[in-house]
Every structure is written in C-alpha cells, then in structure tokens.
PDB file of C-alpha atoms in Angstrom:
ATOM      1  CA  UNK R   1      40.330 -10.356  -0.472  1.00 73.00           C
ATOM      2  CA  UNK R   2      38.706 -10.454  -3.897  1.00 85.00           C
ATOM      3  CA  UNK R   3      35.834 -12.840  -4.466  1.00 90.00           C
ATOM      4  CA  UNK R   4      37.572 -14.856  -7.177  1.00 91.00           C
ATOM      5  CA  UNK R   5      40.742 -15.199  -5.116  1.00 92.00           C
ATOM      6  CA  UNK R   6      38.782 -16.599  -2.187  1.00 93.00           C
ATOM      7  CA  UNK R   7      36.850 -18.889  -4.543  1.00 93.00           C
ATOM      8  CA  UNK R   8      40.118 -20.376  -5.802  1.00 92.00           C
ATOM      9  CA  UNK R   9      41.454 -20.787  -2.276  1.00 92.00           C
ATOM     10  CA  UNK R  10      38.298 -22.593  -1.103  1.00 91.00           C
ATOM     11  CA  UNK R  11      38.448 -24.820  -4.165  1.00 89.00           C
ATOM     12  CA  UNK R  12      42.080 -25.686  -3.409  1.00 89.00           C
ATOM     13  CA  UNK R  13      40.964 -26.620   0.127  1.00 87.00           C
ATOM     14  CA  UNK R  14      38.343 -28.959  -1.433  1.00 87.00           C
ATOM     15  CA  UNK R  15      35.465 -27.061   0.184  1.00 91.00           C
ATOM     16  CA  UNK R  16      32.050 -27.150  -1.504  1.00 91.00           C
ATOM     17  CA  UNK R  17      30.286 -23.798  -1.056  1.00 90.00           C
ATOM     18  CA  UNK R  18      27.490 -21.703  -2.496  1.00 91.00           C
ATOM     19  CA  UNK R  19      27.656 -18.102  -3.695  1.00 93.00           C
ATOM     20  CA  UNK R  20      25.934 -16.677  -0.608  1.00 94.00           C
ATOM     21  CA  UNK R  21      28.493 -18.175   1.753  1.00 94.00           C
ATOM     22  CA  UNK R  22      31.378 -17.183  -0.511  1.00 95.00           C
ATOM     23  CA  UNK R  23      30.200 -13.571  -0.665  1.00 96.00           C
ATOM     24  CA  UNK R  24      29.628 -13.347   3.095  1.00 96.00           C
ATOM     25  CA  UNK R  25      33.079 -14.770   3.847  1.00 96.00           C
ATOM     26  CA  UNK R  26      34.803 -12.405   1.424  1.00 95.00           C
ATOM     27  CA  UNK R  27      33.031  -9.271   2.697  1.00 95.00           C
ATOM     28  CA  UNK R  28      33.441 -10.181   6.387  1.00 95.00           C
ATOM     29  CA  UNK R  29      37.141 -10.779   5.797  1.00 94.00           C
ATOM     30  CA  UNK R  30      37.569  -7.502   3.917  1.00 93.00           C
ATOM     31  CA  UNK R  31      35.734  -5.467   6.578  1.00 93.00           C
ATOM     32  CA  UNK R  32      37.330  -7.254   9.512  1.00 92.00           C
ATOM     33  CA  UNK R  33      33.921  -8.257  10.819  1.00 94.00           C
ATOM     34  CA  UNK R  34      33.333 -11.335  12.994  1.00 97.00           C
ATOM     35  CA  UNK R  35      31.166 -14.012  11.377  1.00 97.00           C
ATOM     36  CA  UNK R  36      28.372 -15.728  13.312  1.00 98.00           C
ATOM     37  CA  UNK R  37      27.344 -19.096  11.865  1.00 97.00           C
ATOM     38  CA  UNK R  38      24.197 -20.776  13.170  1.00 97.00           C
ATOM     39  CA  UNK R  39      22.669 -24.134  12.316  1.00 96.00           C
ATOM     40  CA  UNK R  40      21.984 -27.617  13.596  1.00 93.00           C
ATOM     41  CA  UNK R  41      24.822 -29.761  14.903  1.00 92.00           C
ATOM     42  CA  UNK R  42      26.712 -31.431  12.080  1.00 92.00           C
ATOM     43  CA  UNK R  43      25.971 -29.040   9.209  1.00 94.00           C
ATOM     44  CA  UNK R  44      29.625 -27.968   8.901  1.00 93.00           C
ATOM     45  CA  UNK R  45      29.881 -24.743  10.919  1.00 96.00           C
ATOM     46  CA  UNK R  46      33.254 -25.509  12.506  1.00 95.00           C
ATOM     47  CA  UNK R  47      34.583 -26.724   9.164  1.00 94.00           C
ATOM     48  CA  UNK R  48      34.275 -23.201   7.741  1.00 95.00           C
ATOM     49  CA  UNK R  49      36.768 -21.861  10.288  1.00 96.00           C
ATOM     50  CA  UNK R  50      39.168 -24.723   9.560  1.00 95.00           C
ATOM     51  CA  UNK R  51      38.890 -24.196   5.814  1.00 95.00           C
ATOM     52  CA  UNK R  52      39.409 -20.436   6.135  1.00 95.00           C
ATOM     53  CA  UNK R  53      42.546 -21.014   8.207  1.00 96.00           C
ATOM     54  CA  UNK R  54      43.846 -23.324   5.482  1.00 93.00           C
ATOM     55  CA  UNK R  55      42.796 -21.002   2.643  1.00 92.00           C
ATOM     56  CA  UNK R  56      44.379 -17.940   4.290  1.00 93.00           C
ATOM     57  CA  UNK R  57      47.434 -19.871   5.499  1.00 93.00           C
ATOM     58  CA  UNK R  58      46.761 -18.756   9.078  1.00 96.00           C
ATOM     59  CA  UNK R  59      46.959 -20.508  12.422  1.00 97.00           C
ATOM     60  CA  UNK R  60      43.600 -21.666  13.776  1.00 98.00           C
ATOM     61  CA  UNK R  61      43.084 -20.648  17.414  1.00 97.00           C
ATOM     62  CA  UNK R  62      40.073 -22.417  18.899  1.00 97.00           C
ATOM     63  CA  UNK R  63      38.064 -21.592  22.006  1.00 97.00           C
ATOM     64  CA  UNK R  64      35.570 -24.348  22.835  1.00 97.00           C
ATOM     65  CA  UNK R  65      32.718 -22.859  24.850  1.00 96.00           C
ATOM     66  CA  UNK R  66      30.918 -24.560  27.710  1.00 95.00           C
ATOM     67  CA  UNK R  67      28.785 -23.643  30.699  1.00 94.00           C
ATOM     68  CA  UNK R  68      30.866 -21.857  33.315  1.00 93.00           C
ATOM     69  CA  UNK R  69      33.584 -20.687  30.893  1.00 94.00           C
ATOM     70  CA  UNK R  70      35.268 -17.561  32.287  1.00 88.00           C
ATOM     71  CA  UNK R  71      38.126 -15.151  31.585  1.00 85.00           C
ATOM     72  CA  UNK R  72      40.753 -17.375  33.206  1.00 82.00           C
ATOM     73  CA  UNK R  73      40.115 -20.073  30.609  1.00 90.00           C
ATOM     74  CA  UNK R  74      39.313 -17.858  27.625  1.00 94.00           C
ATOM     75  CA  UNK R  75      41.497 -14.757  27.961  1.00 92.00           C
ATOM     76  CA  UNK R  76      44.390 -15.039  30.401  1.00 90.00           C
ATOM     77  CA  UNK R  77      45.601 -16.497  33.664  1.00 87.00           C
ATOM     78  CA  UNK R  78      48.489 -15.634  35.943  1.00 82.00           C
ATOM     79  CA  UNK R  79      51.135 -18.261  36.538  1.00 77.00           C
ATOM     80  CA  UNK R  80      50.552 -18.418  40.293  1.00 79.00           C
ATOM     81  CA  UNK R  81      53.187 -21.062  40.983  1.00 83.00           C
ATOM     82  CA  UNK R  82      55.856 -19.031  39.231  1.00 82.00           C
ATOM     83  CA  UNK R  83      54.713 -15.903  41.058  1.00 72.00           C
ATOM     84  CA  UNK R  84      54.956 -17.634  44.443  1.00 83.00           C
ATOM     85  CA  UNK R  85      58.419 -18.914  43.608  1.00 82.00           C
ATOM     86  CA  UNK R  86      59.522 -15.404  42.607  1.00 75.00           C
ATOM     87  CA  UNK R  87      58.182 -14.014  45.881  1.00 76.00           C
ATOM     88  CA  UNK R  88      60.159 -16.563  47.871  1.00 76.00           C
ATOM     89  CA  UNK R  89      63.365 -15.832  45.981  1.00 72.00           C
ATOM     90  CA  UNK R  90      63.126 -12.038  45.728  1.00 74.00           C
ATOM     91  CA  UNK R  91      61.301 -10.961  48.893  1.00 66.00           C
ATOM     92  CA  UNK R  92      64.544 -10.025  50.651  1.00 63.00           C
ATOM     93  CA  UNK R  93      66.182  -8.527  47.577  1.00 69.00           C
ATOM     94  CA  UNK R  94      63.545  -6.102  46.261  1.00 66.00           C
ATOM     95  CA  UNK R  95      61.205  -3.547  47.732  1.00 67.00           C
ATOM     96  CA  UNK R  96      57.606  -4.717  48.121  1.00 64.00           C
ATOM     97  CA  UNK R  97      56.234  -2.278  45.511  1.00 63.00           C
ATOM     98  CA  UNK R  98      58.725  -3.236  42.844  1.00 64.00           C
ATOM     99  CA  UNK R  99      58.263  -6.929  43.542  1.00 66.00           C
ATOM    100  CA  UNK R 100      54.482  -6.674  43.329  1.00 67.00           C
ATOM    101  CA  UNK R 101      54.659  -4.769  40.026  1.00 66.00           C
ATOM    102  CA  UNK R 102      57.052  -7.307  38.544  1.00 71.00           C
ATOM    103  CA  UNK R 103      54.702 -10.181  39.345  1.00 73.00           C
ATOM    104  CA  UNK R 104      52.128  -8.860  36.869  1.00 71.00           C
ATOM    105  CA  UNK R 105      54.323  -8.673  33.806  1.00 70.00           C
ATOM    106  CA  UNK R 106      54.419 -10.720  30.618  1.00 76.00           C
ATOM    107  CA  UNK R 107      56.796 -13.145  32.271  1.00 78.00           C
ATOM    108  CA  UNK R 108      53.967 -14.444  34.454  1.00 77.00           C
ATOM    109  CA  UNK R 109      51.082 -14.034  32.025  1.00 83.00           C
ATOM    110  CA  UNK R 110      49.588 -17.200  30.516  1.00 87.00           C
ATOM    111  CA  UNK R 111      47.834 -16.528  27.219  1.00 89.00           C
ATOM    112  CA  UNK R 112      44.512 -18.218  26.566  1.00 94.00           C
ATOM    113  CA  UNK R 113      42.874 -18.340  23.103  1.00 95.00           C
ATOM    114  CA  UNK R 114      41.367 -14.826  23.055  1.00 95.00           C
ATOM    115  CA  UNK R 115      44.522 -13.054  24.206  1.00 94.00           C
ATOM    116  CA  UNK R 116      46.703 -15.219  21.997  1.00 95.00           C
ATOM    117  CA  UNK R 117      44.646 -14.340  18.932  1.00 96.00           C
ATOM    118  CA  UNK R 118      45.020 -10.564  19.307  1.00 94.00           C
ATOM    119  CA  UNK R 119      48.663 -10.601  20.466  1.00 93.00           C
ATOM    120  CA  UNK R 120      49.811 -12.773  17.582  1.00 95.00           C
ATOM    121  CA  UNK R 121      52.379 -11.155  15.289  1.00 95.00           C
ATOM    122  CA  UNK R 122      50.614 -12.747  12.316  1.00 96.00           C
ATOM    123  CA  UNK R 123      46.819 -12.682  11.797  1.00 96.00           C
ATOM    124  CA  UNK R 124      45.048 -15.851  12.885  1.00 97.00           C
ATOM    125  CA  UNK R 125      41.592 -17.365  12.488  1.00 97.00           C
ATOM    126  CA  UNK R 126      39.881 -17.317  15.889  1.00 97.00           C
ATOM    127  CA  UNK R 127      37.143 -19.932  16.263  1.00 98.00           C
ATOM    128  CA  UNK R 128      34.757 -19.357  19.181  1.00 98.00           C
ATOM    129  CA  UNK R 129      32.934 -22.654  18.956  1.00 97.00           C
ATOM    130  CA  UNK R 130      29.396 -23.187  20.293  1.00 97.00           C
ATOM    131  CA  UNK R 131      29.030 -19.770  21.894  1.00 97.00           C
ATOM    132  CA  UNK R 132      25.440 -20.713  22.815  1.00 96.00           C
ATOM    133  CA  UNK R 133      26.825 -23.164  25.403  1.00 96.00           C
ATOM    134  CA  UNK R 134      28.567 -20.381  27.322  1.00 96.00           C
ATOM    135  CA  UNK R 135      26.762 -18.224  29.880  1.00 94.00           C
ATOM    136  CA  UNK R 136      25.227 -14.876  28.945  1.00 93.00           C
ATOM    137  CA  UNK R 137      27.823 -13.156  31.148  1.00 93.00           C
ATOM    138  CA  UNK R 138      30.629 -14.568  29.018  1.00 94.00           C
ATOM    139  CA  UNK R 139      28.821 -13.523  25.856  1.00 93.00           C
ATOM    140  CA  UNK R 140      28.670  -9.965  27.214  1.00 92.00           C
ATOM    141  CA  UNK R 141      32.379 -10.139  28.056  1.00 91.00           C
ATOM    142  CA  UNK R 142      33.132 -10.908  24.382  1.00 94.00           C
ATOM    143  CA  UNK R 143      31.572  -7.685  23.120  1.00 93.00           C
ATOM    144  CA  UNK R 144      34.682  -5.564  23.761  1.00 91.00           C
ATOM    145  CA  UNK R 145      36.812  -7.944  21.735  1.00 92.00           C
ATOM    146  CA  UNK R 146      34.317  -8.240  18.881  1.00 93.00           C
ATOM    147  CA  UNK R 147      33.664  -4.502  18.521  1.00 91.00           C
ATOM    148  CA  UNK R 148      36.981  -2.888  19.477  1.00 92.00           C
ATOM    149  CA  UNK R 149      39.480  -5.719  18.922  1.00 93.00           C
ATOM    150  CA  UNK R 150      40.866  -5.115  22.370  1.00 92.00           C
ATOM    151  CA  UNK R 151      40.645  -6.697  25.807  1.00 90.00           C
ATOM    152  CA  UNK R 152      41.096  -5.344  29.318  1.00 87.00           C
ATOM    153  CA  UNK R 153      43.167  -7.039  31.999  1.00 85.00           C
ATOM    154  CA  UNK R 154      42.780  -5.313  35.395  1.00 82.00           C
ATOM    155  CA  UNK R 155      46.443  -5.660  36.407  1.00 81.00           C
ATOM    156  CA  UNK R 156      47.773  -4.615  32.992  1.00 82.00           C
ATOM    157  CA  UNK R 157      45.177  -2.367  31.371  1.00 85.00           C
ATOM    158  CA  UNK R 158      43.768  -2.372  27.866  1.00 90.00           C
ATOM    159  CA  UNK R 159      45.544  -4.536  25.297  1.00 90.00           C
ATOM    160  CA  UNK R 160      44.927  -3.581  21.674  1.00 93.00           C
ATOM    161  CA  UNK R 161      45.183  -6.122  18.894  1.00 94.00           C
ATOM    162  CA  UNK R 162      48.559  -6.319  17.176  1.00 94.00           C
ATOM    163  CA  UNK R 163      46.855  -7.965  14.202  1.00 95.00           C
ATOM    164  CA  UNK R 164      43.159  -8.410  13.424  1.00 94.00           C
ATOM    165  CA  UNK R 165      42.014 -12.034  13.606  1.00 96.00           C
ATOM    166  CA  UNK R 166      39.250 -13.377  11.399  1.00 97.00           C
ATOM    167  CA  UNK R 167      36.721 -14.334  14.076  1.00 97.00           C
ATOM    168  CA  UNK R 168      34.216 -17.142  13.489  1.00 98.00           C
ATOM    169  CA  UNK R 169      31.544 -17.820  16.108  1.00 98.00           C
ATOM    170  CA  UNK R 170      29.330 -20.905  15.836  1.00 98.00           C
ATOM    171  CA  UNK R 171      26.020 -21.634  17.525  1.00 97.00           C
ATOM    172  CA  UNK R 172      23.696 -24.647  17.582  1.00 96.00           C
ATOM    173  CA  UNK R 173      20.931 -22.331  18.861  1.00 93.00           C
ATOM    174  CA  UNK R 174      20.767 -24.041  22.255  1.00 91.00           C
ATOM    175  CA  UNK R 175      19.779 -20.621  23.613  1.00 93.00           C
ATOM    176  CA  UNK R 176      19.057 -17.237  22.028  1.00 95.00           C
ATOM    177  CA  UNK R 177      22.062 -14.977  21.535  1.00 96.00           C
ATOM    178  CA  UNK R 178      21.920 -11.292  22.418  1.00 95.00           C
ATOM    179  CA  UNK R 179      21.134  -8.635  19.851  1.00 96.00           C
ATOM    180  CA  UNK R 180      24.325  -6.841  20.906  1.00 96.00           C
ATOM    181  CA  UNK R 181      26.419  -9.780  19.777  1.00 96.00           C
ATOM    182  CA  UNK R 182      24.452 -10.256  16.572  1.00 96.00           C
ATOM    183  CA  UNK R 183      24.871  -6.584  15.617  1.00 95.00           C
ATOM    184  CA  UNK R 184      28.635  -6.949  15.706  1.00 95.00           C
ATOM    185  CA  UNK R 185      28.716  -9.911  13.328  1.00 96.00           C
ATOM    186  CA  UNK R 186      28.055 -10.867   9.758  1.00 97.00           C
ATOM    187  CA  UNK R 187      25.601 -13.778   9.744  1.00 97.00           C
ATOM    188  CA  UNK R 188      25.216 -17.131   7.993  1.00 96.00           C
ATOM    189  CA  UNK R 189      22.639 -19.828   8.666  1.00 96.00           C
ATOM    190  CA  UNK R 190      23.652 -23.295   7.509  1.00 95.00           C
ATOM    191  CA  UNK R 191      21.321 -26.203   6.798  1.00 95.00           C
ATOM    192  CA  UNK R 192      22.089 -29.806   5.947  1.00 96.00           C
ATOM    193  CA  UNK R 193      23.153 -30.112   2.304  1.00 95.00           C
ATOM    194  CA  UNK R 194      20.657 -31.243  -0.297  1.00 95.00           C
ATOM    195  CA  UNK R 195      21.285 -34.430  -2.274  1.00 97.00           C
ATOM    196  CA  UNK R 196      23.277 -32.728  -5.023  1.00 96.00           C
ATOM    197  CA  UNK R 197      25.585 -30.905  -2.608  1.00 95.00           C
ATOM    198  CA  UNK R 198      26.050 -33.952  -0.365  1.00 96.00           C
ATOM    199  CA  UNK R 199      27.104 -36.027  -3.357  1.00 97.00           C
ATOM    200  CA  UNK R 200      29.473 -33.255  -4.469  1.00 96.00           C
ATOM    201  CA  UNK R 201      31.054 -33.261  -0.992  1.00 95.00           C
ATOM    202  CA  UNK R 202      31.489 -37.032  -1.118  1.00 96.00           C
ATOM    203  CA  UNK R 203      33.113 -36.863  -4.536  1.00 96.00           C
ATOM    204  CA  UNK R 204      35.417 -34.015  -3.485  1.00 94.00           C
ATOM    205  CA  UNK R 205      36.484 -35.450  -0.120  1.00 94.00           C
ATOM    206  CA  UNK R 206      36.530 -39.146  -1.085  1.00 96.00           C
ATOM    207  CA  UNK R 207      37.356 -39.299  -4.804  1.00 95.00           C
ATOM    208  CA  UNK R 208      38.493 -42.940  -4.501  1.00 95.00           C
ATOM    209  CA  UNK R 209      35.018 -44.144  -3.419  1.00 95.00           C
ATOM    210  CA  UNK R 210      32.961 -45.789  -6.164  1.00 94.00           C
ATOM    211  CA  UNK R 211      30.661 -43.159  -7.637  1.00 95.00           C
ATOM    212  CA  UNK R 212      27.602 -45.424  -7.563  1.00 95.00           C
ATOM    213  CA  UNK R 213      28.190 -46.219  -3.887  1.00 96.00           C
ATOM    214  CA  UNK R 214      28.667 -42.516  -3.096  1.00 97.00           C
ATOM    215  CA  UNK R 215      25.322 -41.738  -4.724  1.00 97.00           C
ATOM    216  CA  UNK R 216      23.597 -44.510  -2.752  1.00 97.00           C
ATOM    217  CA  UNK R 217      25.119 -43.246   0.513  1.00 97.00           C
ATOM    218  CA  UNK R 218      23.997 -39.692  -0.228  1.00 97.00           C
ATOM    219  CA  UNK R 219      20.431 -40.849  -0.922  1.00 97.00           C
ATOM    220  CA  UNK R 220      20.364 -43.010   2.225  1.00 96.00           C
ATOM    221  CA  UNK R 221      21.603 -40.152   4.431  1.00 97.00           C
ATOM    222  CA  UNK R 222      18.957 -37.822   3.007  1.00 96.00           C
ATOM    223  CA  UNK R 223      16.301 -40.397   3.940  1.00 94.00           C
ATOM    224  CA  UNK R 224      17.704 -40.762   7.460  1.00 95.00           C
ATOM    225  CA  UNK R 225      17.608 -37.003   8.029  1.00 95.00           C
ATOM    226  CA  UNK R 226      13.992 -36.804   6.850  1.00 93.00           C
ATOM    227  CA  UNK R 227      12.982 -39.682   9.133  1.00 92.00           C
ATOM    228  CA  UNK R 228      11.220 -38.225  12.172  1.00 92.00           C
ATOM    229  CA  UNK R 229      12.076 -41.313  14.241  1.00 91.00           C
ATOM    230  CA  UNK R 230      15.803 -40.510  13.962  1.00 93.00           C
ATOM    231  CA  UNK R 231      16.633 -38.121  16.802  1.00 92.00           C
ATOM    232  CA  UNK R 232      20.268 -37.319  16.023  1.00 93.00           C
ATOM    233  CA  UNK R 233      20.420 -36.510  12.327  1.00 94.00           C
ATOM    234  CA  UNK R 234      23.599 -37.686  10.558  1.00 95.00           C
ATOM    235  CA  UNK R 235      26.180 -34.950  10.132  1.00 95.00           C
ATOM    236  CA  UNK R 236      28.241 -34.347   7.007  1.00 95.00           C
ATOM    237  CA  UNK R 237      31.236 -35.846   8.823  1.00 95.00           C
ATOM    238  CA  UNK R 238      29.224 -38.995   9.524  1.00 96.00           C
ATOM    239  CA  UNK R 239      28.249 -39.239   5.861  1.00 97.00           C
ATOM    240  CA  UNK R 240      31.956 -39.250   5.016  1.00 97.00           C
ATOM    241  CA  UNK R 241      32.699 -41.768   7.788  1.00 96.00           C
ATOM    242  CA  UNK R 242      30.013 -44.110   6.494  1.00 97.00           C
ATOM    243  CA  UNK R 243      31.219 -43.957   2.901  1.00 97.00           C
ATOM    244  CA  UNK R 244      34.810 -44.535   4.072  1.00 97.00           C
ATOM    245  CA  UNK R 245      33.762 -47.567   6.162  1.00 96.00           C
ATOM    246  CA  UNK R 246      31.878 -49.120   3.262  1.00 97.00           C
ATOM    247  CA  UNK R 247      34.793 -48.492   0.926  1.00 96.00           C
ATOM    248  CA  UNK R 248      37.227 -50.037   3.441  1.00 95.00           C
ATOM    249  CA  UNK R 249      35.097 -53.196   3.424  1.00 95.00           C
ATOM    250  CA  UNK R 250      35.228 -53.345  -0.353  1.00 94.00           C
ATOM    251  CA  UNK R 251      31.485 -52.664  -0.641  1.00 94.00           C
ATOM    252  CA  UNK R 252      30.392 -51.431  -4.052  1.00 93.00           C
ATOM    253  CA  UNK R 253      26.636 -51.421  -3.481  1.00 93.00           C
ATOM    254  CA  UNK R 254      24.699 -50.284  -0.423  1.00 94.00           C
ATOM    255  CA  UNK R 255      22.662 -53.421   0.228  1.00 92.00           C
ATOM    256  CA  UNK R 256      20.465 -53.839   3.345  1.00 89.00           C
ATOM    257  CA  UNK R 257      23.093 -56.205   4.760  1.00 91.00           C
ATOM    258  CA  UNK R 258      25.894 -53.683   4.218  1.00 94.00           C
ATOM    259  CA  UNK R 259      23.765 -50.982   5.824  1.00 92.00           C
ATOM    260  CA  UNK R 260      23.124 -53.098   8.929  1.00 90.00           C
ATOM    261  CA  UNK R 261      26.794 -53.990   9.357  1.00 93.00           C
ATOM    262  CA  UNK R 262      27.989 -50.376   9.112  1.00 95.00           C
ATOM    263  CA  UNK R 263      25.066 -48.517  10.713  1.00 94.00           C
ATOM    264  CA  UNK R 264      27.253 -47.468  13.663  1.00 94.00           C
ATOM    265  CA  UNK R 265      29.230 -45.159  11.391  1.00 96.00           C
ATOM    266  CA  UNK R 266      26.206 -43.006  10.544  1.00 95.00           C
ATOM    267  CA  UNK R 267      23.892 -43.378  13.565  1.00 95.00           C
ATOM    268  CA  UNK R 268      25.490 -42.769  16.934  1.00 92.00           C
ATOM    269  CA  UNK R 269      22.988 -43.773  19.615  1.00 92.00           C
ATOM    270  CA  UNK R 270      21.025 -46.903  20.463  1.00 93.00           C
ATOM    271  CA  UNK R 271      17.620 -45.252  20.069  1.00 93.00           C
ATOM    272  CA  UNK R 272      18.310 -44.271  16.471  1.00 93.00           C
ATOM    273  CA  UNK R 273      19.781 -47.667  15.643  1.00 92.00           C
ATOM    274  CA  UNK R 274      16.670 -49.361  17.077  1.00 91.00           C
ATOM    275  CA  UNK R 275      14.325 -47.023  15.196  1.00 89.00           C
ATOM    276  CA  UNK R 276      16.163 -47.687  11.950  1.00 88.00           C
ATOM    277  CA  UNK R 277      16.180 -51.461  12.529  1.00 85.00           C
ATOM    278  CA  UNK R 278      12.441 -51.479  13.267  1.00 84.00           C
ATOM    279  CA  UNK R 279      11.710 -49.504  10.124  1.00 81.00           C
ATOM    280  CA  UNK R 280      13.867 -51.818   7.999  1.00 78.00           C
ATOM    281  CA  UNK R 281      12.058 -54.841   9.423  1.00 76.00           C
ATOM    282  CA  UNK R 282       8.660 -53.246   8.778  1.00 73.00           C
ATOM    283  CA  UNK R 283       9.615 -52.474   5.183  1.00 73.00           C
ATOM    284  CA  UNK R 284      10.904 -56.028   4.652  1.00 67.00           C
ATOM    285  CA  UNK R 285       7.694 -57.468   6.087  1.00 72.00           C
ATOM    286  CA  UNK R 286       5.597 -55.187   3.912  1.00 71.00           C
ATOM    287  CA  UNK R 287       7.529 -56.241   0.810  1.00 66.00           C
ATOM    288  CA  UNK R 288       7.057 -59.915   1.756  1.00 68.00           C
ATOM    289  CA  UNK R 289       3.321 -59.438   2.179  1.00 68.00           C
ATOM    290  CA  UNK R 290       3.043 -57.590  -1.132  1.00 66.00           C
ATOM    291  CA  UNK R 291       5.000 -60.364  -2.821  1.00 63.00           C
ATOM    292  CA  UNK R 292       2.767 -62.986  -1.221  1.00 63.00           C
ATOM    293  CA  UNK R 293      -0.416 -61.190  -2.231  1.00 62.00           C
ATOM    294  CA  UNK R 294       0.872 -60.807  -5.763  1.00 58.00           C
ATOM    295  CA  UNK R 295       1.676 -64.519  -5.882  1.00 57.00           C
ATOM    296  CA  UNK R 296      -1.792 -65.415  -4.524  1.00 58.00           C
ATOM    297  CA  UNK R 297      -3.486 -63.158  -7.062  1.00 57.00           C
ATOM    298  CA  UNK R 298      -1.488 -64.714  -9.898  1.00 57.00           C
ATOM    299  CA  UNK R 299      -2.269 -68.228  -8.645  1.00 56.00           C
ATOM    300  CA  UNK R 300      -5.982 -67.458  -8.376  1.00 53.00           C
ATOM    301  CA  UNK R 301      -6.019 -65.970 -11.844  1.00 53.00           C
ATOM    302  CA  UNK R 302      -4.384 -69.098 -13.205  1.00 51.00           C
ATOM    303  CA  UNK R 303      -7.062 -71.287 -11.586  1.00 52.00           C
ATOM    304  CA  UNK R 304      -9.806 -69.152 -13.093  1.00 48.00           C
ATOM    305  CA  UNK R 305      -8.438 -69.544 -16.562  1.00 47.00           C
ATOM    306  CA  UNK R 306      -8.014 -73.230 -15.948  1.00 44.00           C
TER     307      UNK R 306
END
C-alpha cells in the first residue's frame, strides 16, 4: 500500500500518527512482515492493530497472551465431545482405521486465533497481544507462523496460509523477547504522547469537548505522568475517559474541585489517588503559607510607613 493511501486511511480512522510510524506500517504491510510494537502499558500499542483493521477493512483476530498459553488455546483444539459421539455412533458401522482417520478431519477441528487467521479466505489483522506475558516456549512455537506463514498440526500436517494476515505483536517488556522473534519483525517503540500530540488526540477523538478544557486535561495528564509518586501512569484511553467524564458533568474548567471529583477516571488505584491527594494538599498549604507571608510582609511595611 502506498504511503499516501495509508495516510488517508489512518486519517479517516481518526488516528493521530507520526511519519516514522506511518512509514513502518506501510513497509511492513507491503512486505508482509509482522510488526512488533513495544512500550509501556497504555501508550496505544493495541490501538494500532484496531486502527489498521479499520483502515484496511479487515477482520481483527485477537490472541490475548498469558502465562501458560499453549497450542490448544492459540492454534487449534479437537472437538473431543463430538469425536466421542461419533465413535459411539459409528463404531459398529466402520472399520477402525477409517473411523480413526475421520475423527481428525475439519469436521472436528476447532479453530483458535492463529489457525483462523491463516485459513481465512480474506486477509485479516492478527493481533498477538502482550506476547511478553506468554512463556518462552510459546514464543518459540510462534516462529514457524511468523517466518513461514504456516503451522503444523501433528494429526493433519502442515497448513499453509490461504491469505497472509497483517500480524501485530505487542509487548510491555515484562520480559526480554528472543532475538529470533525480533529478527522476523519490523519494530516500533511507542512512548506516551507529548503535550501537543495528546491535545491533538483529544481534539480528534472528542471534538465536542470544550477546547480550553481539553488543553487543561492534556496539561494535567502530562504532570501526572511526570510525577514519580504516581505508580500507574495514565494511559491515552484514561485521558479520553477523564475528558469525557468532565464533559458529561458540564465542566468547562479543570478546577481542583473538579479534579478531585473525577480523579477515579484517570488514576486507577488507591495508592496513586492517595499520592495525588497528598500532593494537592501540600500545594494548597504552601500557597496558603505564601499568601499569609505576603500579607504579613505587606502589613509590616504599612506599619513602617505609618
């Protein structure tokens, strides 16, 4: 796909991107290369796969990774209940060899995300989300799919892709990924957006929100992310949630009171809420003291002149 065509498609999907990401997406798509996206939780890695599915008008097939994930959940599984029923019905009607062979046909095969993505008649976007949460053994299992676009099922043999999916892998860097996997992929590292980009995202996704409020939310989120006391940094999705909550309340200015009442839309654990509350109280106390000292200095100066 040409660069300008993809640019228009991403724009129509209301996705804010930079030139590096645009170029990487276009080249990976043209070469049929998987794309590995790394970055902290909440920077928008999964969103890229969703946007590409929308931009390309393809189905999104998602495999959510977790510890202990294996082939039976990711690739295929046999419909054991249906097989047992077939054995009961046909055991006296068919020879054992024929019956056994028939039990491992498409009729009894349950497709999981990986198999579904390569057997689809139309190309799909395959999202392998949070690959760093899966075991190293599963990562090694993926290499055949990523390099050859084929999978092997012992009872069936090698299954080659009918169509080539656009594969997006995401990682929060919970553990190092193998060099073998990295070699097979194009690579993007995402960071949290800067103030300008965050505001652009707010304006694009929530055009009905007051522009002044959107700017105040963007500034506040940037401060929260730079605050070392905040453990779970606000994601882009939480920025949008916060702005939507404020707008739903009819708020047009992000006052300290409005921030306190809606803090649960941007900070999602008690430790961060407590840290934020303590900092707000400290700042308020500091401002009170400064105001008091200023008043005392002015009062003393007036007495001197008197």
